[in-house]
Coordinates of C-alpha atoms and ligand atoms in Angstrom, one line a residue:
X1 CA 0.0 0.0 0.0
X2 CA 1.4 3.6 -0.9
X3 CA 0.5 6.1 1.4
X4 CA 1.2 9.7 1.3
X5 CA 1.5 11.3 4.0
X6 CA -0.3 14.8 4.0
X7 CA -0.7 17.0 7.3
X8 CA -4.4 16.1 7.0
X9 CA -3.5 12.2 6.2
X10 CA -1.4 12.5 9.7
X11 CA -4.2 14.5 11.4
X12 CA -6.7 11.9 10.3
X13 CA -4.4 8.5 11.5
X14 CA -3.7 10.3 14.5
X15 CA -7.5 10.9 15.4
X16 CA -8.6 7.6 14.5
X17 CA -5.7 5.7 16.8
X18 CA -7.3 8.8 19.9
X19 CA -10.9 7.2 19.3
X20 CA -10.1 3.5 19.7
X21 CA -8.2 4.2 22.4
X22 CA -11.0 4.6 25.2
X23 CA -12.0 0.8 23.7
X24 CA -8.7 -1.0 24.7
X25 CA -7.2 -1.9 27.5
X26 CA -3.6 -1.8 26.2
X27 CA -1.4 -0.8 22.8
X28 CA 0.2 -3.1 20.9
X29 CA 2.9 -0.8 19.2
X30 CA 4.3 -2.7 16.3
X31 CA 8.1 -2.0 15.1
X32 CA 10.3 -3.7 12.9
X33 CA 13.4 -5.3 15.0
X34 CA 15.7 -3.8 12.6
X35 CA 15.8 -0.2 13.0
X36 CA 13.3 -0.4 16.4
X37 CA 13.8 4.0 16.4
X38 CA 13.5 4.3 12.9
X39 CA 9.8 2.5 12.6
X40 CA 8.2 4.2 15.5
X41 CA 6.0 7.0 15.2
X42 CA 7.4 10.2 16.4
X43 CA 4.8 11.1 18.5
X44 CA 3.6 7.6 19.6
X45 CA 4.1 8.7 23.3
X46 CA 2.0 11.9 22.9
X47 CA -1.1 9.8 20.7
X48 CA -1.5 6.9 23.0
X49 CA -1.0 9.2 26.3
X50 CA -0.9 6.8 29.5
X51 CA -2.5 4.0 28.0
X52 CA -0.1 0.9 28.8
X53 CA 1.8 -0.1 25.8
X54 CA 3.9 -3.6 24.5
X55 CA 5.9 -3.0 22.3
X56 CA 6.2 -5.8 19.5
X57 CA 9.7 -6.1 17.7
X58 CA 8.9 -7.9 14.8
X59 CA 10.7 -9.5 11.9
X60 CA 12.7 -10.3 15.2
X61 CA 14.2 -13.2 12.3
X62 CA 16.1 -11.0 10.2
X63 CA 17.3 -8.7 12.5
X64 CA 20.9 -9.8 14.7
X65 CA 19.5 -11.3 17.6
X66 CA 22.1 -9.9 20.2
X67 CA 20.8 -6.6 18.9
X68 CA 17.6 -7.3 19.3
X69 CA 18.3 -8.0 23.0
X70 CA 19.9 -4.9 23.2
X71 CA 16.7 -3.4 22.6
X72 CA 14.6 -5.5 24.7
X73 CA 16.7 -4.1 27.9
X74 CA 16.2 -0.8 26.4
X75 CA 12.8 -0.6 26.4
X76 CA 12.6 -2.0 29.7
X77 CA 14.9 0.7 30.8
X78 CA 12.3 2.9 30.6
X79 CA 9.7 1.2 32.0
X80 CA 8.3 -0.3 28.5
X81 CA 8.0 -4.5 28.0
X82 CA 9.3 -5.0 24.6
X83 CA 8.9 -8.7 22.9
X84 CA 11.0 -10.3 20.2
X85 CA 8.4 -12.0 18.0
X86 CA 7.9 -13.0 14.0
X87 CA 4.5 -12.8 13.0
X88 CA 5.1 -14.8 9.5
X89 CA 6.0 -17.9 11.4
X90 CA 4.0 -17.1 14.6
X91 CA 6.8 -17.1 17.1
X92 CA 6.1 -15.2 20.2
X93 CA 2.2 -15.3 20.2
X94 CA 2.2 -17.0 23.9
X95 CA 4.5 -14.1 25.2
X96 CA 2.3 -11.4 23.5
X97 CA -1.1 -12.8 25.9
X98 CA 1.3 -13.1 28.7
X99 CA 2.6 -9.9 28.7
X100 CA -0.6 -8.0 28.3
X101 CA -1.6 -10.2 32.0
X102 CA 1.5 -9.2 33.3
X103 CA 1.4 -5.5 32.3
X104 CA -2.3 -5.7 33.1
X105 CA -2.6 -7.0 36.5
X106 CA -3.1 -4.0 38.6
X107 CA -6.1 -2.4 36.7
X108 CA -7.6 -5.4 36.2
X109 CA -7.5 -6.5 40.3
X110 CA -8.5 -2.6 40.5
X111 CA -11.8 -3.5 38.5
X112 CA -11.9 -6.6 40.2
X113 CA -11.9 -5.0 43.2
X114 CA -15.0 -2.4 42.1
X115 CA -17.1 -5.5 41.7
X116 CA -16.2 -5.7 37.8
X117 CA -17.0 -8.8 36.1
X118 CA -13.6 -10.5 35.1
X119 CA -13.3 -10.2 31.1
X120 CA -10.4 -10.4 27.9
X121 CA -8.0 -7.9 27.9
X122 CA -8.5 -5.7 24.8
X123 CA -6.0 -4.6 22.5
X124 CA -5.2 -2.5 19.3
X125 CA -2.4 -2.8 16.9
X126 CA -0.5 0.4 16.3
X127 CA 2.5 0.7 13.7
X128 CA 3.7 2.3 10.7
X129 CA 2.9 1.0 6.8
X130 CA 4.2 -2.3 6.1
X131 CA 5.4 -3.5 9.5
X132 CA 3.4 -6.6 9.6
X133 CA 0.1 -5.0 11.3
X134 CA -2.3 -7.5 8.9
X135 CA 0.4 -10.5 9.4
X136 CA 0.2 -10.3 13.1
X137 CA -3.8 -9.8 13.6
X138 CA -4.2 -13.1 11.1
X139 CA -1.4 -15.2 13.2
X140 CA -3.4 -14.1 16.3
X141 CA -6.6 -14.5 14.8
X142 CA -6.4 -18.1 13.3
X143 CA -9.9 -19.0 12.7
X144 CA -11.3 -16.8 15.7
X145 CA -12.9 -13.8 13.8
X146 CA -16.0 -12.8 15.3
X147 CA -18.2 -10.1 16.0
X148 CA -18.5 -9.3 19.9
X149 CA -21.6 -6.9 18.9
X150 CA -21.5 -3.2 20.3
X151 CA -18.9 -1.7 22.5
X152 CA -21.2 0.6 24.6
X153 CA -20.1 4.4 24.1
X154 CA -19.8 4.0 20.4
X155 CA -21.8 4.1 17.3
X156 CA -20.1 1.8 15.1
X157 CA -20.0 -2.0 16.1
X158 CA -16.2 -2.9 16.2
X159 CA -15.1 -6.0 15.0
X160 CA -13.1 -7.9 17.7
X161 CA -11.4 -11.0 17.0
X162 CA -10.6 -13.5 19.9
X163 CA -7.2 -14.6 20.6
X164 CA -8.1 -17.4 23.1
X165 CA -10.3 -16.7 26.0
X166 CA -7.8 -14.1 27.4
X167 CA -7.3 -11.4 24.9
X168 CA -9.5 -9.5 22.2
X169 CA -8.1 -7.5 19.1
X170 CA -9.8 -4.9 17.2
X171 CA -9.8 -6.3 13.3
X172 CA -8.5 -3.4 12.0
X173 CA -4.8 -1.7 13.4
X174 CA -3.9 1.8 14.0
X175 CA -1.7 2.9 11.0
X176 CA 0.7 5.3 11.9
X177 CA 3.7 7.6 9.8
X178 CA 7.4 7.4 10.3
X179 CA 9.8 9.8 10.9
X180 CA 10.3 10.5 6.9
X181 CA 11.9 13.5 7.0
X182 CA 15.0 12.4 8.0
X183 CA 17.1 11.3 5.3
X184 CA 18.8 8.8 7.5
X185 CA 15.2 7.1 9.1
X186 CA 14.6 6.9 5.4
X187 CA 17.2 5.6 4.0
X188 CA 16.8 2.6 6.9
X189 CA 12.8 2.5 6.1
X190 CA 14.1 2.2 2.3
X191 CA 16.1 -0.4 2.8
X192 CA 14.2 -2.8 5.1
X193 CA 11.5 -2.4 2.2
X194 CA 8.9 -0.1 4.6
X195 CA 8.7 2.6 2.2
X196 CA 8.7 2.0 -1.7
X197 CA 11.6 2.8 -3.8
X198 CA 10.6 5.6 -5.9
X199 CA 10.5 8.0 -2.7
X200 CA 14.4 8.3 -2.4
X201 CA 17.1 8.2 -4.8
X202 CA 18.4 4.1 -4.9
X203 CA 21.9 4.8 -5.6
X204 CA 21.6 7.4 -2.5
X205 CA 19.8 4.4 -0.4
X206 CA 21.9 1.6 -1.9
X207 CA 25.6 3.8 -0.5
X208 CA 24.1 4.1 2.9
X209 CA 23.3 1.0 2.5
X210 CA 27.1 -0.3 2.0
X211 CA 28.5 2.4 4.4
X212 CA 26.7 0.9 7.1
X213 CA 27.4 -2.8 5.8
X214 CA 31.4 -2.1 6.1
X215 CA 31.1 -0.6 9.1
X216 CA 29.1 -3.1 11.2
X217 CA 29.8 -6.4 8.9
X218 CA 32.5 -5.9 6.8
X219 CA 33.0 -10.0 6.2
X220 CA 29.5 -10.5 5.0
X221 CA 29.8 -7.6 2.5
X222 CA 33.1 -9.4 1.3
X223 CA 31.7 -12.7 0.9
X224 CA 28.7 -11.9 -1.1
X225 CA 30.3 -9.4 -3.3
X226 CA 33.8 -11.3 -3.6
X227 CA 35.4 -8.9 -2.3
X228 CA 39.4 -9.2 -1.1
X229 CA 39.1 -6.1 0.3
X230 CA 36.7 -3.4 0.5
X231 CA 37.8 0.2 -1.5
X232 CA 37.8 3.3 0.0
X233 CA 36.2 5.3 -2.6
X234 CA 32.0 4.4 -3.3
X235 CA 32.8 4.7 -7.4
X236 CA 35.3 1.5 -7.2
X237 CA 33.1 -0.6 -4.7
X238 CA 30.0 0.2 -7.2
X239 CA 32.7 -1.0 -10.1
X240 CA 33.6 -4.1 -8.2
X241 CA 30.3 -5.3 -7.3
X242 CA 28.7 -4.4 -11.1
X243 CA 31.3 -6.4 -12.6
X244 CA 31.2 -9.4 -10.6
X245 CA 27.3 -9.5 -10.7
X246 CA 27.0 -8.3 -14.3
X247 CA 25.2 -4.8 -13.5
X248 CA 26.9 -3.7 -17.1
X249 CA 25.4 -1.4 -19.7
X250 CA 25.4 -2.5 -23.1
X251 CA 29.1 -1.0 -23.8
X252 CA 29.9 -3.0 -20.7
X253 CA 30.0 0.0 -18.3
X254 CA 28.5 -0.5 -15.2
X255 CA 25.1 0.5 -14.9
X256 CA 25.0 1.8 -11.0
X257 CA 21.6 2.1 -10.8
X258 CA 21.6 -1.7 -11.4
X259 CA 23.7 -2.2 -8.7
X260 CA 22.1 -0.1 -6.7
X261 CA 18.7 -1.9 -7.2
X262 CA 21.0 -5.6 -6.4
X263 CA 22.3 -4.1 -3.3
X264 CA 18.7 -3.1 -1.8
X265 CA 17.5 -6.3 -3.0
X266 CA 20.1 -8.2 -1.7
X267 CA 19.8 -6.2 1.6
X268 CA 15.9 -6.7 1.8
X269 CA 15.8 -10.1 1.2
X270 CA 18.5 -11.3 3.9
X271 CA 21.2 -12.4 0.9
X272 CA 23.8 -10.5 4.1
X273 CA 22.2 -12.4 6.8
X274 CA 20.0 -11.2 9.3
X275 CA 20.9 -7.3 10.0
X276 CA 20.3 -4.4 13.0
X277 CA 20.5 -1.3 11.4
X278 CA 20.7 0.4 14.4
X279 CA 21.1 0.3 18.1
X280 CA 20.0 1.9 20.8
X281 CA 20.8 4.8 22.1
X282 CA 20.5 6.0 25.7
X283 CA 20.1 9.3 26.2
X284 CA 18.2 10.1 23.3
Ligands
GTP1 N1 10.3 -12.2 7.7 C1 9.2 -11.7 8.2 N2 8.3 -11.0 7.4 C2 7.2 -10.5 8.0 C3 6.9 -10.6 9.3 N3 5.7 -10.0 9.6 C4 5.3 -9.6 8.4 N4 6.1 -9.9 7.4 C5 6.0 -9.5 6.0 O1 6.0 -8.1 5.9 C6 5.2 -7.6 4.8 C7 4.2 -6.6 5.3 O2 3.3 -7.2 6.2 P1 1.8 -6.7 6.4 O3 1.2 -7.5 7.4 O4 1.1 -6.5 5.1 O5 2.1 -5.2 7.0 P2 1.1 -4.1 7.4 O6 1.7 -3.4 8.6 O7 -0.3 -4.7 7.6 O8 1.1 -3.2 6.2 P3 0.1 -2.0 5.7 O9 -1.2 -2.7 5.3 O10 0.8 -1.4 4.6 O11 -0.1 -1.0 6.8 C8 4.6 -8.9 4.2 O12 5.3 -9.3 3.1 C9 4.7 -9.9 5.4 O13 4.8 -11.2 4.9 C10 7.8 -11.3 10.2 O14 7.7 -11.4 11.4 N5 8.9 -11.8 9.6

């Protein structure tokens, strides 16, 4: 799905995320493992307010896993349960129901407490385009898409779907934006395929794409390229590559927006292994 952002587009997401809000109990804020900062929304905290949050690293398999750890302690650093899972094989669905409990248990032995009858916990996706938002409510859902009937307090019946007897989802998620205007958040959208090509300039995408490859692993960007070393300057690495993958023009010049497209590809599809793009940083 292409999406374009406009202030009203924003102003509209944002206002449909504050009126499901009052229906759910807690936020499941979705983020790709790989670039965990770069996928959230920039004003996540300010939209959901105090509602309690998980936050779901997904496509947890092809991000590096000690990374991805590195995350999960900084999330809970600031007070925020963060979960490795991959909604395309279904790993980490048990967590996500135990968590919610987990994160849950005061206000629901508050409500307990008031006399309230004992009920699922109900939850809303959150995340930005092409994070795995449909993925995850289908692995959650199986066969268990039903109609609950009204929610009192609003017009419009939502669809919940039943994850077991202990959780409820609303059908459809919350879809957030990015932080596009930094060329570096896009660049990392761009290449872990959140945000289609013809937004930034591929060779531009497909050199940060390399910097950061022979900076954080320089042996996997040898190996798949051939490479005995790795040059200094861009111009030669593009010539290398082109030449051993046959990215040539017809006069046999290299045709660097070929390679360019073969490094994205390459990048997106896990032909370097599984890959952080960033880490976190305290402080921020
Ligand atoms: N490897 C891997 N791929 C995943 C995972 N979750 C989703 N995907 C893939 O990511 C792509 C996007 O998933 P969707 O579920 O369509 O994402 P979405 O957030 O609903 O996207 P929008 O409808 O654009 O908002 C699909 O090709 C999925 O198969 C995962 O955990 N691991």
């Amino acid at each position: 799905m292409t999406i374009q952002w406009f202030p009203g587009h924003m102003a509209k997401a944002r206002r449909q995320v504050t009126e499901k809000l009052k229906l759910v109990d807690i936020i499941f804020e979705l983020v790709d493992a790989r670039i965990p900062h770069s996928s959230r929304n920039p004003m996540i905290d300010e939209i959901i307010q105090h509602k309690p949050r998980l936050v779901l690293l997904n496509k947890a398999d092809m991000a590096d896993k000690e990374v991805t750890k590195e995350w999960i302690h900084f999330f809970d650093a600031q007070g925020i349960k963060a979960l490795a899972i991959n909604s395309q094989a279904g790993t980490g669905m048990k967590e996500i129901v135990s968590a919610s409990k987990w994160i849950l248990t005061e206000k629901f032995a508050r409500m307990q407490a008031k006399g309230v009858k004992p009920r699922a916990i109900r939850a809303m996706i959150v995340g930005i385009p092409n994070v795995g938002k449909s993925t995850l409510i289908n692995r959650l859902a199986k066969k268990n898409i039903a109609k609950t009937g009204n929610t009192p307090g609003v017009t419009k019946a939502q669809q919940w779907i039943k994850v077991g007897k202990e959780l409820e989802l609303l059908d459809t998620p919350g879809i957030l934006w990015p932080k596009f205007e930094d060329q570096e958040v896009g660049s990392k959208l761009a290449l872990t395929g959140a945000i289609k090509d013809t937004i930034l300039n591929l060779q531009d995408v497909s050199i940060y794409g390399l910097r950061f490859l022979e900076k954080e692993y320089p042996q996997r960007l040898k190996e798949r390229y051939q490479l005995q070393h790795i040059p200094e300057e861009i111009v030669t690495l593009f010539n290398e590559i082109g030449k051993r993958r046959g990215a040539l023009m017809s006069g046999g010049e290299v045709d660097y927006d070929k390679v360019a497209e073969l490094v994205i590809r390459d990048i997106r599809s896990e032909q370097l292994g599984p890959l952080s793009f960033e880490k976190p940083q305290y402080g921020e």
